Short mmCIF file of N, CA and C in Angstrom, two decimals:
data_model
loop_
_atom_site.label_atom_id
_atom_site.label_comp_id
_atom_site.label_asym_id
_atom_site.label_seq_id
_atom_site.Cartn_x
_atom_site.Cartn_y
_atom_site.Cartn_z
N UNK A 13 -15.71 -18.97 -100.75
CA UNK A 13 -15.33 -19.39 -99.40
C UNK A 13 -14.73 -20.78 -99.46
N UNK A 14 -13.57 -20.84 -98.50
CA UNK A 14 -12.80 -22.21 -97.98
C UNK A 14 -13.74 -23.35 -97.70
N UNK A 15 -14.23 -24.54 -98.47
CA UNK A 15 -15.02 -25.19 -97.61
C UNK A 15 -14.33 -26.11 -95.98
N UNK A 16 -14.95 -25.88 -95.34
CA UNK A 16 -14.40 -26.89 -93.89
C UNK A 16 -13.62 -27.81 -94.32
N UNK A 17 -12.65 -27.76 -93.28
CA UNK A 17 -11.57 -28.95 -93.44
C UNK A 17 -11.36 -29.37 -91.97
N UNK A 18 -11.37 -30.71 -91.56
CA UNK A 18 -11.32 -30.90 -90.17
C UNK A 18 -9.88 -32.18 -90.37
N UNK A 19 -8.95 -32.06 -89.35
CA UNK A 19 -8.54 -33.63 -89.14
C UNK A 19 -8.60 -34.24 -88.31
N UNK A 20 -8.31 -35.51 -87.87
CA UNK A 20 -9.14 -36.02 -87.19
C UNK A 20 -8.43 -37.83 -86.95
N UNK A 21 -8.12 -37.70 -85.80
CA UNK A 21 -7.36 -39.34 -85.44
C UNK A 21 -8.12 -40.46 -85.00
N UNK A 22 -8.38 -41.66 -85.27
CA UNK A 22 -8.96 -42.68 -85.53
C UNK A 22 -8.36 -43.39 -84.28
N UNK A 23 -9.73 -44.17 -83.62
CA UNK A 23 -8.54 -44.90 -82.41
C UNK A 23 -7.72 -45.82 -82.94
N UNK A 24 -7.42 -46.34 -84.01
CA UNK A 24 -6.70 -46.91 -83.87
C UNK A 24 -4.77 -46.08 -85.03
N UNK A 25 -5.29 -44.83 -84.67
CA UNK A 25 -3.87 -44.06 -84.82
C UNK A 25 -3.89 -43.40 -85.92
N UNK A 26 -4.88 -43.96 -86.83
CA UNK A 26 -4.42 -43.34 -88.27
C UNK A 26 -5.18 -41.97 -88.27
N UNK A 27 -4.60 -41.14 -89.53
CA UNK A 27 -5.12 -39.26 -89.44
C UNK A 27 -6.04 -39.08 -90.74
N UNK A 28 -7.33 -38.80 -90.48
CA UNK A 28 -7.96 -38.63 -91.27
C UNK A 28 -8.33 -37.49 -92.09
N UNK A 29 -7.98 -36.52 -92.75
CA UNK A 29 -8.39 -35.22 -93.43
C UNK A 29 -10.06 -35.22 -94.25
N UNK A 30 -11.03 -34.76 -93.45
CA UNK A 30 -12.63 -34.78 -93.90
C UNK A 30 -12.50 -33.05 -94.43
N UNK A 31 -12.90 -33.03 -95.63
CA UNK A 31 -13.33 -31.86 -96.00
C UNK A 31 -15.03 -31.91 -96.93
N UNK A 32 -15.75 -30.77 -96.31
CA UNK A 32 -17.32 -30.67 -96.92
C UNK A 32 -16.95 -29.34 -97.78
N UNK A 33 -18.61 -30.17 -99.02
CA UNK A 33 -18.48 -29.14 -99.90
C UNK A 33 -19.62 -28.93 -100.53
N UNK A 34 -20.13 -27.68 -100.76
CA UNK A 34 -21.50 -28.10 -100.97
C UNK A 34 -21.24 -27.96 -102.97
N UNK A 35 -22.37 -29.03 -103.23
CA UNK A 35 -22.31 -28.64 -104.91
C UNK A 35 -23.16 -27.93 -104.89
N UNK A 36 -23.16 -27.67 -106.64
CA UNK A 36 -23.93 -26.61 -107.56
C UNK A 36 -25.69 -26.76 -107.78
N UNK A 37 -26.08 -27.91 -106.79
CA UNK A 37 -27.56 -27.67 -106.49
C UNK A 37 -27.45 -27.69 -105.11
N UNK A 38 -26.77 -27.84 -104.21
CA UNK A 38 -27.17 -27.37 -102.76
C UNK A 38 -26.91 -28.68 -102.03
N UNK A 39 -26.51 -29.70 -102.91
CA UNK A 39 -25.77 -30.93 -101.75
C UNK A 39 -25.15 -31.03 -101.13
N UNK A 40 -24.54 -31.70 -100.40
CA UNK A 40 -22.83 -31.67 -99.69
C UNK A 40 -22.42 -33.22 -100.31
N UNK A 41 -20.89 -32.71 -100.46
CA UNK A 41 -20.19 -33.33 -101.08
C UNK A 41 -18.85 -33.95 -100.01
N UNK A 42 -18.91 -35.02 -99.01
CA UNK A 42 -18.21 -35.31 -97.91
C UNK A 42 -16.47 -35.43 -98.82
N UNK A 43 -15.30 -35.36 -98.49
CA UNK A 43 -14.19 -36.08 -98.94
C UNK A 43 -13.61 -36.46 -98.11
N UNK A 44 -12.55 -37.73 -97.99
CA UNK A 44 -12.05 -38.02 -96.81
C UNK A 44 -10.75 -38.16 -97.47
N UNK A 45 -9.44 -38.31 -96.58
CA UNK A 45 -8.10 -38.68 -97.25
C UNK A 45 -7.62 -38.93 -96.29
N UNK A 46 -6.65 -40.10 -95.68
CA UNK A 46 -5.82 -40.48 -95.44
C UNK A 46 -4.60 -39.79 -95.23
N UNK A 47 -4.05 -38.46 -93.91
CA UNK A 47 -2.89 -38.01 -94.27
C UNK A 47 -2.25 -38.60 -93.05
N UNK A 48 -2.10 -39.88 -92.78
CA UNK A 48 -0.96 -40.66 -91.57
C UNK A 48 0.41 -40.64 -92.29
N UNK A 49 0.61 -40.76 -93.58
CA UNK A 49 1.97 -41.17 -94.19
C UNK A 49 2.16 -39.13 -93.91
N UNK A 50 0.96 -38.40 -94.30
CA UNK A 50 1.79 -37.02 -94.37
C UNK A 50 1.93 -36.09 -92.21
N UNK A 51 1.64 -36.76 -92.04
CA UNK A 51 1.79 -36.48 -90.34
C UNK A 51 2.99 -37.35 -89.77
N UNK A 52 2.85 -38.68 -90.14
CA UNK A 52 4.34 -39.14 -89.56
C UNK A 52 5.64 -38.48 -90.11
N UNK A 53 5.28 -38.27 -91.80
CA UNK A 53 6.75 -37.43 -91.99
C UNK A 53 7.09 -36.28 -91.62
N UNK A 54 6.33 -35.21 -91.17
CA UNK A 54 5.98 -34.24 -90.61
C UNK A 54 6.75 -34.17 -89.31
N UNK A 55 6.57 -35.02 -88.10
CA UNK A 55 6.99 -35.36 -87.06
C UNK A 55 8.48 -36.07 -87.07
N UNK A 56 8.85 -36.91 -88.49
CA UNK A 56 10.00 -37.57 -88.61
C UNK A 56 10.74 -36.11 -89.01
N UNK A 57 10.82 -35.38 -89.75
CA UNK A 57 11.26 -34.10 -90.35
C UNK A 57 11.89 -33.42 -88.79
N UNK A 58 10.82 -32.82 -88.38
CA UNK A 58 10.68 -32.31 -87.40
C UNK A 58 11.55 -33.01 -86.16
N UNK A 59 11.66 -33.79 -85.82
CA UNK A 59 12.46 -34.83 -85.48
C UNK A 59 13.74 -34.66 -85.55
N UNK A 60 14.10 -35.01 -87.03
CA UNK A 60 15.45 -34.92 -87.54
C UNK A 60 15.91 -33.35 -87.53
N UNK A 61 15.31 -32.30 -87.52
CA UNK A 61 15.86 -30.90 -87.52
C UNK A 61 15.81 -30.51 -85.68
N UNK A 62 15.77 -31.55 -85.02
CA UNK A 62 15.87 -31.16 -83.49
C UNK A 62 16.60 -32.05 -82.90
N UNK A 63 16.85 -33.34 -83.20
CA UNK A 63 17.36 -34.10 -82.19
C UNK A 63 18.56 -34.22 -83.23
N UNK A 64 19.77 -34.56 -82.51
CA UNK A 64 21.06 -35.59 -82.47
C UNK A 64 20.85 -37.04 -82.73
N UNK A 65 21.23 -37.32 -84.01
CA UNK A 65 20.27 -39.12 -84.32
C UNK A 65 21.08 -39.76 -83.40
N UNK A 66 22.92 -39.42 -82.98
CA UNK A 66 23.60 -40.44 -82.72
C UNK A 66 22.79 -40.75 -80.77
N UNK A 67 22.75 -39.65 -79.77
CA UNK A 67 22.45 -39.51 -78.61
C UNK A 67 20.72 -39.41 -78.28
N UNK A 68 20.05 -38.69 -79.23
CA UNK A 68 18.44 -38.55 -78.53
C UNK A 68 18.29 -37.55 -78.33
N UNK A 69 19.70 -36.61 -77.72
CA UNK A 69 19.63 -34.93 -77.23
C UNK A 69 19.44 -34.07 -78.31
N UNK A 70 18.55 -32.82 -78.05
CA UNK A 70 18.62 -32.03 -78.62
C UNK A 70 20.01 -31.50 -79.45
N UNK A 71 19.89 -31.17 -80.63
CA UNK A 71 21.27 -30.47 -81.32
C UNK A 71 21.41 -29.51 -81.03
N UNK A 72 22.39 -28.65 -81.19
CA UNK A 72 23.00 -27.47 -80.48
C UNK A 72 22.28 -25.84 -81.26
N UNK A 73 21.05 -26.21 -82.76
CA UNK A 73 20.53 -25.02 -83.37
C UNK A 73 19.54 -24.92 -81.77
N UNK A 74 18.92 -26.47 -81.81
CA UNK A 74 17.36 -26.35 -80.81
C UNK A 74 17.68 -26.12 -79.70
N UNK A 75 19.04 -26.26 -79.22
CA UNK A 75 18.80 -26.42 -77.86
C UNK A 75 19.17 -24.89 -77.16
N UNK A 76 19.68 -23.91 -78.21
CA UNK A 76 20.15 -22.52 -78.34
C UNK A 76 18.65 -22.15 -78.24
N UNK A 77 17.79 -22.60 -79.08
CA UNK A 77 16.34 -22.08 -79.66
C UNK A 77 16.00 -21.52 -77.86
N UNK A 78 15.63 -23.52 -77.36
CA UNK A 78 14.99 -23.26 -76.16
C UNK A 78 15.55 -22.80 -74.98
N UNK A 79 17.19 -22.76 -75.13
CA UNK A 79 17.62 -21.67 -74.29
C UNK A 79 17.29 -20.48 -74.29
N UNK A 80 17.04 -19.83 -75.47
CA UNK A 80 16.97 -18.35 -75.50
C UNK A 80 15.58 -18.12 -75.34
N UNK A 81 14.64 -19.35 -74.87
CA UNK A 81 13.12 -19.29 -74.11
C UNK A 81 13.14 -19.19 -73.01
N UNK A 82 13.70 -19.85 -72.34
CA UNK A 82 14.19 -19.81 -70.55
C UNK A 82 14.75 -18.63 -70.35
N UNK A 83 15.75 -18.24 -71.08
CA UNK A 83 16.71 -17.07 -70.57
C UNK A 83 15.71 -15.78 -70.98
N UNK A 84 14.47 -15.83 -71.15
CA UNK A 84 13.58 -14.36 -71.50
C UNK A 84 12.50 -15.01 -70.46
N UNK A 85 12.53 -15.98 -69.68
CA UNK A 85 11.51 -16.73 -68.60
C UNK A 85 12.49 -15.95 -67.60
N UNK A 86 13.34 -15.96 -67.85
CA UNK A 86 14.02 -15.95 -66.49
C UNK A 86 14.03 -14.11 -66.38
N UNK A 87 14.47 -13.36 -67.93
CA UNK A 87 14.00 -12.04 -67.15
C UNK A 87 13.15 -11.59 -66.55
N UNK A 88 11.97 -11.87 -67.72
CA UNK A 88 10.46 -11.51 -66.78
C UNK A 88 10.18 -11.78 -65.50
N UNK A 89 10.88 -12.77 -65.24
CA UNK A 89 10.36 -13.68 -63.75
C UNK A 89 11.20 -13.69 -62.44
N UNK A 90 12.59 -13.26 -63.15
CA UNK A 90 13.66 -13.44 -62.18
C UNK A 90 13.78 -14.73 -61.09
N UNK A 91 13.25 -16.24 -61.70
CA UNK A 91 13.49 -17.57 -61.28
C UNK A 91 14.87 -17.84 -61.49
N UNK A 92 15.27 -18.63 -60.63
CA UNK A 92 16.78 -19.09 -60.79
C UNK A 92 16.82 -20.17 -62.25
N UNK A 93 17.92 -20.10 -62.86
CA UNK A 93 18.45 -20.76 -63.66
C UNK A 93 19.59 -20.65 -63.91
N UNK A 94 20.50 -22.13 -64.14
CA UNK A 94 21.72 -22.93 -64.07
C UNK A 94 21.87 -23.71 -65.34
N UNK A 95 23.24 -23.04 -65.99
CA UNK A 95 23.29 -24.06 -67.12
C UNK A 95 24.77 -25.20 -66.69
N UNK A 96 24.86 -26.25 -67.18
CA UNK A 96 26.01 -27.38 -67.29
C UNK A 96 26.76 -27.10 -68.32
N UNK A 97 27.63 -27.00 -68.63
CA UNK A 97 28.36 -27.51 -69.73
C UNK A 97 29.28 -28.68 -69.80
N UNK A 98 29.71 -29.59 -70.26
CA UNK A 98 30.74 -30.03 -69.99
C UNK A 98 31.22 -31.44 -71.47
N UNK A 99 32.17 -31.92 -71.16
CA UNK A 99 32.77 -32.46 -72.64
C UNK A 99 33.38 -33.71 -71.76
N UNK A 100 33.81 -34.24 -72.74
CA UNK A 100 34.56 -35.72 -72.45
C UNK A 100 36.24 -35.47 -72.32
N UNK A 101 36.53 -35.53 -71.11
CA UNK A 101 37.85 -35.25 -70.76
C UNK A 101 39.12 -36.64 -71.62
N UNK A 102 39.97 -35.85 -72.67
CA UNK A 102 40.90 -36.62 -73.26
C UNK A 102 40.65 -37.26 -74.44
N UNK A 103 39.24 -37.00 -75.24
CA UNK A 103 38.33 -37.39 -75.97
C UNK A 103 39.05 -37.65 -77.05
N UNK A 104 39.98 -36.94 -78.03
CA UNK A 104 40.69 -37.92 -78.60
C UNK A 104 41.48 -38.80 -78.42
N UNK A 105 42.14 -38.81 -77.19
CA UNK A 105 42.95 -40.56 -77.30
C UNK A 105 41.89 -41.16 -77.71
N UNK A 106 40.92 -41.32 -76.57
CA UNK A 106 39.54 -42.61 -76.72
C UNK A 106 39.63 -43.00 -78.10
N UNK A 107 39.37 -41.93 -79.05
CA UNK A 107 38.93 -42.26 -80.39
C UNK A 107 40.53 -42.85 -80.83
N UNK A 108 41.52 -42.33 -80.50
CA UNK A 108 43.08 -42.67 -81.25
C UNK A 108 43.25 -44.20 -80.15
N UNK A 109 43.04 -44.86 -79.84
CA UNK A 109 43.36 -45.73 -79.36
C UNK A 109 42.19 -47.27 -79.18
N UNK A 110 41.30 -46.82 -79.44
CA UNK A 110 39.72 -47.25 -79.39
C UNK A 110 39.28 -47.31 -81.01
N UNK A 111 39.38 -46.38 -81.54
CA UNK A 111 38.56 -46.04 -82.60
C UNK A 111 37.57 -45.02 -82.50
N UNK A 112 36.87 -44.67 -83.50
CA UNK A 112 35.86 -43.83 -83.48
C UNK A 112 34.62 -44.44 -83.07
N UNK A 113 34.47 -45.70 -83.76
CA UNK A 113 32.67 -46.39 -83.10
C UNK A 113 32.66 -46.56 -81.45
N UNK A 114 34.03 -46.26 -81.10
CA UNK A 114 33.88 -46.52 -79.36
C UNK A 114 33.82 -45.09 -78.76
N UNK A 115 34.85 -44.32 -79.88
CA UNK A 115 34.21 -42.70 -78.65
C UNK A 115 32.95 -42.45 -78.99
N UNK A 116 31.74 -43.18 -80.41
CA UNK A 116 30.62 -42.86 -80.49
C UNK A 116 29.87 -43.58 -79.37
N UNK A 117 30.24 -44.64 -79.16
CA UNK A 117 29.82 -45.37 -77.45
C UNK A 117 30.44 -44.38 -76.43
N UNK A 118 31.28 -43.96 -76.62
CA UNK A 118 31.55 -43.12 -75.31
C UNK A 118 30.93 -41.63 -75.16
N UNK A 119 30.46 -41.28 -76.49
CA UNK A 119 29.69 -40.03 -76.53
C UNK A 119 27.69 -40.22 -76.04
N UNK A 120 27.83 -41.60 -76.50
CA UNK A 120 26.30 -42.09 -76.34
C UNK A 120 25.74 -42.64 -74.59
N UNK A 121 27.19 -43.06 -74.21
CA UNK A 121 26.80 -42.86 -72.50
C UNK A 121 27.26 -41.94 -71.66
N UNK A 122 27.80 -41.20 -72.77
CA UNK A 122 27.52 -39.88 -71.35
C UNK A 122 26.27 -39.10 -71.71
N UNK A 123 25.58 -39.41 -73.15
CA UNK A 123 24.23 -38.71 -73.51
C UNK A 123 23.50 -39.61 -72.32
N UNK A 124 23.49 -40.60 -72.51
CA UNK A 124 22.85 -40.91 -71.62
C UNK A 124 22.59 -40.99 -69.89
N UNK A 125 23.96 -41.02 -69.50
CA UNK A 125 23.85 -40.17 -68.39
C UNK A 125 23.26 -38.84 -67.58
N UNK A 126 22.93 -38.30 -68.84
CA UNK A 126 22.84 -36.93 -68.78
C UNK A 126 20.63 -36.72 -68.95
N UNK A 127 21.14 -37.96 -69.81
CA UNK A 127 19.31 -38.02 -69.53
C UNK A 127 18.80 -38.78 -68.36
N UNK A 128 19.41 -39.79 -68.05
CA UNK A 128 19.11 -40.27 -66.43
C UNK A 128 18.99 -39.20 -65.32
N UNK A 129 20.07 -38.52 -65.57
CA UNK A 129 20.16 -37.12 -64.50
C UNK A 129 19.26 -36.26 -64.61
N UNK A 130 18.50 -36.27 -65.37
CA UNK A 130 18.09 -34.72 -65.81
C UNK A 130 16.24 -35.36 -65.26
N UNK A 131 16.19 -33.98 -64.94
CA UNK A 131 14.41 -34.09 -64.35
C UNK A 131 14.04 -33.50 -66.11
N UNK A 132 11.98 -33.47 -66.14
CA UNK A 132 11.73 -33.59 -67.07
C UNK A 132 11.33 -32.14 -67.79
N UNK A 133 12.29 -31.06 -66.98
CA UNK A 133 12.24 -29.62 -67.14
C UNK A 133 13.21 -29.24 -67.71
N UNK A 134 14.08 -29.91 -66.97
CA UNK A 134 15.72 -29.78 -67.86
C UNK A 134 16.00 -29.72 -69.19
N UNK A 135 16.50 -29.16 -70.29
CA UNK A 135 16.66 -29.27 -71.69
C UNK A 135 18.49 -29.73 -71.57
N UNK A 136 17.95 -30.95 -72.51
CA UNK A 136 19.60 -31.27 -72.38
C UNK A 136 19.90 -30.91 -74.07
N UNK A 137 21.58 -31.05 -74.80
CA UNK A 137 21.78 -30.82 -75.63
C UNK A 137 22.87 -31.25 -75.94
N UNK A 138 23.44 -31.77 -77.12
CA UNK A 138 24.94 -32.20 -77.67
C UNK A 138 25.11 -30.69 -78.65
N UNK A 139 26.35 -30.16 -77.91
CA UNK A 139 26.82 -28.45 -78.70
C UNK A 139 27.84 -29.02 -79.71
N UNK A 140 28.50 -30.44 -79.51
CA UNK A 140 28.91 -30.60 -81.38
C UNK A 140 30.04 -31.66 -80.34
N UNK A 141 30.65 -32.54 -81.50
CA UNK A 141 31.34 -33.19 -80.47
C UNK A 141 31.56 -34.17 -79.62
N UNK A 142 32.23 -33.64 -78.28
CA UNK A 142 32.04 -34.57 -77.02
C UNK A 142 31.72 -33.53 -76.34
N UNK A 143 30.75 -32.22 -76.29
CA UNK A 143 30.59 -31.12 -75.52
C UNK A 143 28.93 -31.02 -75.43
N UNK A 144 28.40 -31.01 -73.99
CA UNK A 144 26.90 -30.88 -73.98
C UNK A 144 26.84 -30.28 -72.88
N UNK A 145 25.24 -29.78 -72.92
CA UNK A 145 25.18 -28.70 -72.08
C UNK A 145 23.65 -29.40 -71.65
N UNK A 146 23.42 -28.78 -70.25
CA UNK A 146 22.10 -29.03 -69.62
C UNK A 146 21.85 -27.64 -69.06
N UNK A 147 20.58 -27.18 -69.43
CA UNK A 147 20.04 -26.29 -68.71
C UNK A 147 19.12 -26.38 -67.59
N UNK A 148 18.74 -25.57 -66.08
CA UNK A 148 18.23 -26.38 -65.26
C UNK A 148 17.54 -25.07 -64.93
N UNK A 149 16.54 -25.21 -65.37
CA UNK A 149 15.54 -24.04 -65.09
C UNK A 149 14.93 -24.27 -63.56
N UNK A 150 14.43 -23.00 -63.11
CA UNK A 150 14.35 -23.17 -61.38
C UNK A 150 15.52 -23.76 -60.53
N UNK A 151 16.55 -23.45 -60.92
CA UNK A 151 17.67 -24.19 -60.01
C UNK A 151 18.79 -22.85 -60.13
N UNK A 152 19.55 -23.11 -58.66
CA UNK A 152 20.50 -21.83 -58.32
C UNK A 152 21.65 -22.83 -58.87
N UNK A 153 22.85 -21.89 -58.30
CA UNK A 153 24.27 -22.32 -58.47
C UNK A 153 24.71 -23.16 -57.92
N UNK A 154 23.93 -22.99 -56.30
CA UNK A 154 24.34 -24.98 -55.06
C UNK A 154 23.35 -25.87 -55.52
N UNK A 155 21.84 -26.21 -56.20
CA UNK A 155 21.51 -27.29 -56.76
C UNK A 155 22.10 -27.93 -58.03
N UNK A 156 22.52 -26.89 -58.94
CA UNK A 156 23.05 -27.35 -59.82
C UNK A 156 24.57 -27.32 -60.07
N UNK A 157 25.48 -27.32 -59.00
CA UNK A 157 26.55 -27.80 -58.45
C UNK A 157 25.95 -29.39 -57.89
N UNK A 158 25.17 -29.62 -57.51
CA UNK A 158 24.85 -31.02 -56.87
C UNK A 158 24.36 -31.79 -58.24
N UNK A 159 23.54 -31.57 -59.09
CA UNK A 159 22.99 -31.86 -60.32
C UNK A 159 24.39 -32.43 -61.24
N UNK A 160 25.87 -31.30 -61.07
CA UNK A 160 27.09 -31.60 -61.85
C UNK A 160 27.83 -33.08 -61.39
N UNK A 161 27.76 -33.11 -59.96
CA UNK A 161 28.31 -33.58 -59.49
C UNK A 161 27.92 -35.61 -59.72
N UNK A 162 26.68 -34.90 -59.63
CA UNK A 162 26.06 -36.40 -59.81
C UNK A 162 26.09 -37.28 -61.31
N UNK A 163 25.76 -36.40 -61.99
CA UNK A 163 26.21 -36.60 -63.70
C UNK A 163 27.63 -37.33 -63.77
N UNK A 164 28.94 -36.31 -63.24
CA UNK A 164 29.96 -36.45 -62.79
C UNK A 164 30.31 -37.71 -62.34
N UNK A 165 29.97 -38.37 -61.66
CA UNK A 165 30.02 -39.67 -60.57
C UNK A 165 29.28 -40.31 -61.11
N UNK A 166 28.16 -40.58 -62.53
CA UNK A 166 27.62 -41.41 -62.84
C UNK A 166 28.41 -41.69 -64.26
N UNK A 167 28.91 -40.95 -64.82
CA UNK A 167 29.70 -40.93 -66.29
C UNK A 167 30.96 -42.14 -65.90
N UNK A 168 31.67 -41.29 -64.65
CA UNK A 168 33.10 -42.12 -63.91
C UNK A 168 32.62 -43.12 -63.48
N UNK A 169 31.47 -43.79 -63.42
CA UNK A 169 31.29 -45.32 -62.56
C UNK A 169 30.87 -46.02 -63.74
N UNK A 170 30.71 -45.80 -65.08
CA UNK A 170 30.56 -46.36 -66.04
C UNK A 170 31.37 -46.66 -66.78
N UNK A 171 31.43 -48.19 -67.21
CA UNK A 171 32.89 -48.94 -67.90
C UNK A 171 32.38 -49.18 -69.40
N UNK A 172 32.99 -48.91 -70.45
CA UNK A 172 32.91 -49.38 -71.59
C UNK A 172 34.01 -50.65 -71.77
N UNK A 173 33.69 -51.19 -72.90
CA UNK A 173 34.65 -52.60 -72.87
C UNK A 173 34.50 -52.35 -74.60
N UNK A 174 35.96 -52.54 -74.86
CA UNK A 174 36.59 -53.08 -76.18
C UNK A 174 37.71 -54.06 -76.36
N UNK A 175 37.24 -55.18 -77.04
CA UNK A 175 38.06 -56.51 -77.40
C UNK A 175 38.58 -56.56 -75.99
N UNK A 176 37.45 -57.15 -74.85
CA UNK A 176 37.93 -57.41 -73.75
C UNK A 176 38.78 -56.44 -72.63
N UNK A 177 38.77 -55.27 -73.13
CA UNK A 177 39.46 -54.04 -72.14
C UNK A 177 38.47 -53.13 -71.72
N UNK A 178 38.44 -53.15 -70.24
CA UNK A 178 37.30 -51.92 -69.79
C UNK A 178 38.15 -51.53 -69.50
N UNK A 179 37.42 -50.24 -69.92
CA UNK A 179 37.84 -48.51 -69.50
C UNK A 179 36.87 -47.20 -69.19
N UNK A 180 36.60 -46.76 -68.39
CA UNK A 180 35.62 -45.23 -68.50
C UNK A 180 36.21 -44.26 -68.92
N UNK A 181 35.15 -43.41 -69.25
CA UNK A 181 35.44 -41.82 -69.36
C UNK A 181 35.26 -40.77 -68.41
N UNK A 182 35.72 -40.12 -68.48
CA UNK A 182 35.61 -38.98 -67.21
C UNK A 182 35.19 -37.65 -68.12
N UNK A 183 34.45 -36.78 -67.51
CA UNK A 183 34.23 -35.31 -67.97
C UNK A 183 34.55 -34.37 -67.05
N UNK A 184 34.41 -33.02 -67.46
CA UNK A 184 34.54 -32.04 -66.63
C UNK A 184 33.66 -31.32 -66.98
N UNK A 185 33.13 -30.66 -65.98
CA UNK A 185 32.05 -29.72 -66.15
C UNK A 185 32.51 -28.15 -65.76
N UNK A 186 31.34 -27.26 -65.95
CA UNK A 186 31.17 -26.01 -65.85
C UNK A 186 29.71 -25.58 -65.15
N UNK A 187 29.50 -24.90 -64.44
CA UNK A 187 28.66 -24.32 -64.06
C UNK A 187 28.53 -23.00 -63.96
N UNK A 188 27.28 -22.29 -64.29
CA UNK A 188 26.96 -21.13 -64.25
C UNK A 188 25.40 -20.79 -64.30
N UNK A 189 25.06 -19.63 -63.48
CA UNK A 189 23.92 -19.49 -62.89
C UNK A 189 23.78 -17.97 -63.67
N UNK A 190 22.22 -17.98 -63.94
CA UNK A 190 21.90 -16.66 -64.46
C UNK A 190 21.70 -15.47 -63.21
N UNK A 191 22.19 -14.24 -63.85
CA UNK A 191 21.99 -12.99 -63.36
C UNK A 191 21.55 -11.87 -63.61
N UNK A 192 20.92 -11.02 -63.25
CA UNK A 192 20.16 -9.79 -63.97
C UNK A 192 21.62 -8.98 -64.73
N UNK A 193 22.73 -8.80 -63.82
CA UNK A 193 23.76 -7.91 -64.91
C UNK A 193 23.88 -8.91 -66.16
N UNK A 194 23.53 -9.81 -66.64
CA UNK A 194 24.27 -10.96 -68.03
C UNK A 194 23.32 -9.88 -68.77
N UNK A 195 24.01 -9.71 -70.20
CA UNK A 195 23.57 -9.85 -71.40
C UNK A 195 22.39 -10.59 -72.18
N UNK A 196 22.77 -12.09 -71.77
CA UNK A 196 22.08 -13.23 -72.69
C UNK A 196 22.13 -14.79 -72.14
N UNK A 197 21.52 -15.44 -72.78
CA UNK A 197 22.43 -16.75 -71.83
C UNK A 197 23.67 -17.21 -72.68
N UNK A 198 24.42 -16.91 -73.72
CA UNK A 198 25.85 -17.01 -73.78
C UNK A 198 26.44 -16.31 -72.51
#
């Protein structure tokens, strides 16, 4: 038999692995180990195979993952759900005239826009690019027409500045609402 293995967090953060064991006259034999270095990498791993390092948003494997969780919420349940799509309108000039470290500023505030906007149900996502998508679980086609709009009007009121020149970006969006005739959520 497996002897017990427990782990176990310390208030002051660190992860402790206690395993008992009894020896060969009937003692117990306590062990303890230290696995904080193997739990933070765990979570850093984990981390890095879900998020977008440049934005914070989910990448476009995870954010497919937890779409295709909602969109089997939504058969069983038949709750409204609304996805966003939308990209950075003209996105290469920015980069041909700017550079690339500025459309990566210009890709990083509209991530961030998009997380200001978003309630804490919402799954947001970068699909590759200057193209991201928000999904808005419990929401029809007129809330999340209002949800676009606002994203929309917060991206356009935001100025980036290079060597003294402000300029914004503008996007365009897409909207679409789930239905019992769809397939899938593609």
């Amino acid at each position: 038999a497996n002897p017990p293995v427990s782990d176990v967090t310390t208030p002051d953060g660190r992860h402790i692995r206690v395993q008992v064991s009894v020896t060969t006259n009937g003692g117990r034999l306590v062990t303890y180990c230290n696995i904080t270095d193997l739990i933070r990498n765990a979570e850093l791993l984990e981390k890095f195979a879900t998020v977008d390092s440049m934005t914070g948003l989910y990448n476009r494997r995870h954010f497919l993952v937890l779409a295709e969780a909602e969109w089997s919420r939504f058969q069983r349940y038949q709750r409204p759900l609304s996805m966003l799509m939308f990209d950075i309108d003209h996105f290469k000039s920015v980069n041909d005239r700017y550079g690339h470290a500025v459309g990566d500023e210009a890709i990083t505030s509209v991530a961030n826009a998009c997380l200001r906007g978003k309630r804490n149900s919402d799954i947001a996502g970068r699909l590759g690019g200057e193209e991201f998508a928000l999904l808005l679980p419990e929401t029809d086609a007129e809330q999340a027409l209002v949800v676009a709009e606002r994203i929309r009007e917060s991206i356009a009121a935001q100025f980036l500045s290079v060597h003294k020149v402000r300029f914004n970006v503008t996007i365009s969006v897409g909207v679409a609402s789930a239905s019992v005739s769809m397939s899938g959520i593609d």
